[in-house]
Amino acid sequence: VQLQASGGGSVQAGDSLRLSCAASDGAFSGRAMGWFRQAPGKDREFVAVISWDGAKTSYADSVKGRFTLSRRYAETTVYLQMNSLKPEDTAVYFCAARQGAGVLNPLEGWYFWGQGTLVTVSS
């Protein structure tokens, strides 16, 4: 089982990117999925989570209103649309799957991680 992340790149401040994360073999169909990021020299931080059915989301304050996480009902590919990117969004972005299906307590229950994809935003 794998989580395959893609879509990273180098952009200018104000630009947009869309990250994708696909689970192999349809794994995690009943699980919430989400994204974390880790900037150089910093700890990994929560970005966003989406419920198993795509109906509910939760975001870090730092990305709220700029990033949108989506997935089709019960599908195991999730998309992180990132708009109005800022230099402080520069990080390696990791997708992950949770033990539970919902979005409450978004810092807990992450048990499976994909490889990262690098996002670089220059000013």
mmCIF file of C-alpha atoms in Angstrom:
data_model
loop_
_atom_site.group_PDB
_atom_site.id
_atom_site.type_symbol
_atom_site.label_atom_id
_atom_site.label_comp_id
_atom_site.label_asym_id
_atom_site.label_seq_id
_atom_site.Cartn_x
_atom_site.Cartn_y
_atom_site.Cartn_z
ATOM 1 C CA VAL A 1 0.000 0.000 0.000
ATOM 2 C CA GLN A 2 1.296 3.426 -0.927
ATOM 3 C CA LEU A 3 0.278 7.055 -0.838
ATOM 4 C CA GLN A 4 1.663 8.734 -3.924
ATOM 5 C CA ALA A 5 1.929 12.515 -3.725
ATOM 6 C CA SER A 6 2.517 14.709 -6.750
ATOM 7 C CA GLY A 7 2.120 18.256 -8.007
ATOM 8 C CA GLY A 8 4.842 20.111 -6.176
ATOM 9 C CA GLY A 9 7.027 22.665 -7.883
ATOM 10 C CA SER A 10 8.520 26.122 -7.830
ATOM 11 C CA VAL A 11 6.237 29.121 -8.208
ATOM 12 C CA GLN A 12 6.098 32.837 -7.520
ATOM 13 C CA ALA A 13 4.232 34.382 -4.617
ATOM 14 C CA GLY A 14 0.570 34.725 -5.494
ATOM 15 C CA ASP A 15 0.562 31.740 -7.833
ATOM 16 C CA SER A 16 -1.378 28.508 -7.415
ATOM 17 C CA LEU A 17 -0.520 24.827 -7.300
ATOM 18 C CA ARG A 18 -2.576 21.673 -6.960
ATOM 19 C CA LEU A 19 -1.199 18.705 -5.082
ATOM 20 C CA SER A 20 -2.598 15.222 -5.521
ATOM 21 C CA CYS A 21 -2.327 12.200 -3.298
ATOM 22 C CA ALA A 22 -3.434 8.804 -4.565
ATOM 23 C CA ALA A 23 -3.686 5.637 -2.535
ATOM 24 C CA SER A 24 -2.753 2.422 -4.256
ATOM 25 C CA ASP A 25 -5.217 -0.434 -4.431
ATOM 26 C CA GLY A 26 -8.064 1.748 -3.193
ATOM 27 C CA ALA A 27 -6.711 1.679 0.311
ATOM 28 C CA PHE A 28 -8.041 4.116 2.903
ATOM 29 C CA SER A 29 -11.457 4.466 1.274
ATOM 30 C CA GLY A 30 -13.096 4.674 4.689
ATOM 31 C CA ARG A 31 -10.460 6.876 6.248
ATOM 32 C CA ALA A 32 -9.951 10.580 6.554
ATOM 33 C CA MET A 33 -6.939 11.828 4.632
ATOM 34 C CA GLY A 34 -4.937 14.977 4.793
ATOM 35 C CA TRP A 35 -1.748 16.931 4.363
ATOM 36 C CA PHE A 36 1.086 18.054 6.561
ATOM 37 C CA ARG A 37 4.123 20.102 5.663
ATOM 38 C CA GLN A 38 7.639 20.564 6.918
ATOM 39 C CA ALA A 39 9.686 23.635 6.207
ATOM 40 C CA PRO A 40 13.485 23.574 6.472
ATOM 41 C CA GLY A 41 14.556 23.585 10.084
ATOM 42 C CA LYS A 42 10.997 23.351 11.395
ATOM 43 C CA ASP A 43 8.728 20.662 12.748
ATOM 44 C CA ARG A 44 6.102 18.995 10.627
ATOM 45 C CA GLU A 45 2.812 20.861 10.870
ATOM 46 C CA PHE A 46 -0.780 20.061 10.065
ATOM 47 C CA VAL A 47 -2.234 21.654 6.930
ATOM 48 C CA ALA A 48 -5.654 20.143 6.220
ATOM 49 C CA VAL A 49 -7.838 17.064 6.676
ATOM 50 C CA ILE A 50 -10.880 15.770 4.812
ATOM 51 C CA SER A 51 -13.422 13.203 5.957
ATOM 52 C CA TRP A 52 -13.802 9.820 4.286
ATOM 53 C CA ASP A 53 -16.765 10.990 2.224
ATOM 54 C CA GLY A 54 -15.396 14.400 1.305
ATOM 55 C CA ALA A 55 -18.156 16.181 3.203
ATOM 56 C CA LYS A 56 -16.114 17.825 5.946
ATOM 57 C CA THR A 57 -12.765 19.566 6.044
ATOM 58 C CA SER A 58 -10.590 21.288 8.584
ATOM 59 C CA TYR A 59 -7.642 23.609 7.944
ATOM 60 C CA ALA A 60 -4.755 25.156 9.764
ATOM 61 C CA ASP A 61 -5.312 28.843 10.372
ATOM 62 C CA SER A 62 -2.272 29.669 8.257
ATOM 63 C CA VAL A 63 -3.883 28.268 5.098
ATOM 64 C CA LYS A 64 -7.571 28.844 5.756
ATOM 65 C CA GLY A 65 -9.194 30.713 2.881
ATOM 66 C CA ARG A 66 -6.305 29.990 0.515
ATOM 67 C CA PHE A 67 -6.108 26.185 0.407
ATOM 68 C CA THR A 68 -8.932 23.803 -0.466
ATOM 69 C CA LEU A 69 -8.817 20.067 0.145
ATOM 70 C CA SER A 70 -11.191 17.866 -1.814
ATOM 71 C CA ARG A 71 -11.992 14.273 -2.637
ATOM 72 C CA ARG A 72 -14.902 12.570 -4.323
ATOM 73 C CA TYR A 73 -17.175 10.470 -2.168
ATOM 74 C CA ALA A 74 -15.198 7.587 -0.646
ATOM 75 C CA GLU A 75 -12.460 7.862 -3.252
ATOM 76 C CA THR A 76 -8.859 7.585 -2.197
ATOM 77 C CA THR A 77 -7.349 10.383 -4.230
ATOM 78 C CA VAL A 78 -7.337 13.762 -2.551
ATOM 79 C CA TYR A 79 -6.482 17.149 -4.037
ATOM 80 C CA LEU A 80 -5.016 20.152 -2.279
ATOM 81 C CA GLN A 81 -5.648 23.318 -4.255
ATOM 82 C CA MET A 82 -3.268 25.991 -3.030
ATOM 83 C CA ASN A 83 -3.990 29.572 -4.065
ATOM 84 C CA SER A 84 -2.341 32.871 -3.206
ATOM 85 C CA LEU A 85 0.837 31.076 -2.254
ATOM 86 C CA LYS A 86 3.293 32.833 0.029
ATOM 87 C CA PRO A 87 7.014 32.271 0.590
ATOM 88 C CA GLU A 88 6.165 30.908 4.039
ATOM 89 C CA ASP A 89 4.263 28.074 2.332
ATOM 90 C CA THR A 90 7.592 26.705 1.131
ATOM 91 C CA ALA A 91 7.916 23.189 2.521
ATOM 92 C CA VAL A 92 7.856 19.513 1.757
ATOM 93 C CA TYR A 93 4.202 18.490 1.748
ATOM 94 C CA PHE A 94 3.216 15.024 2.972
ATOM 95 C CA CYS A 95 -0.109 13.307 2.533
ATOM 96 C CA ALA A 96 -1.355 10.911 5.165
ATOM 97 C CA ALA A 97 -4.262 8.737 6.235
ATOM 98 C CA ARG A 98 -5.976 8.675 9.627
ATOM 99 C CA GLN A 99 -7.310 5.865 11.743
ATOM 100 C CA GLY A 100 -10.714 7.534 11.857
ATOM 101 C CA ALA A 101 -13.115 8.759 9.206
ATOM 102 C CA GLY A 102 -13.778 12.299 10.414
ATOM 103 C CA VAL A 103 -11.997 15.608 10.906
ATOM 104 C CA LEU A 104 -12.201 16.190 14.663
ATOM 105 C CA ASN A 105 -8.927 16.445 16.609
ATOM 106 C CA PRO A 106 -6.938 16.754 13.378
ATOM 107 C CA LEU A 107 -3.544 16.361 15.026
ATOM 108 C CA GLU A 108 -4.302 12.838 16.169
ATOM 109 C CA GLY A 109 -4.637 9.422 14.601
ATOM 110 C CA TRP A 110 -2.362 9.703 11.575
ATOM 111 C CA TYR A 111 -0.915 6.316 10.926
ATOM 112 C CA PHE A 112 0.167 6.079 7.296
ATOM 113 C CA TRP A 113 2.344 8.552 5.438
ATOM 114 C CA GLY A 114 3.281 9.085 1.822
ATOM 115 C CA GLN A 115 6.481 10.476 0.481
ATOM 116 C CA GLY A 116 6.758 14.233 0.325
ATOM 117 C CA THR A 117 6.494 16.635 -2.569
ATOM 118 C CA LEU A 118 8.419 19.888 -2.488
ATOM 119 C CA VAL A 119 6.690 23.235 -2.876
ATOM 120 C CA THR A 120 8.905 26.284 -3.247
ATOM 121 C CA VAL A 121 7.402 29.770 -3.321
ATOM 122 C CA SER A 122 9.666 32.666 -4.158
ATOM 123 C CA SER A 123 8.927 36.303 -3.504
#
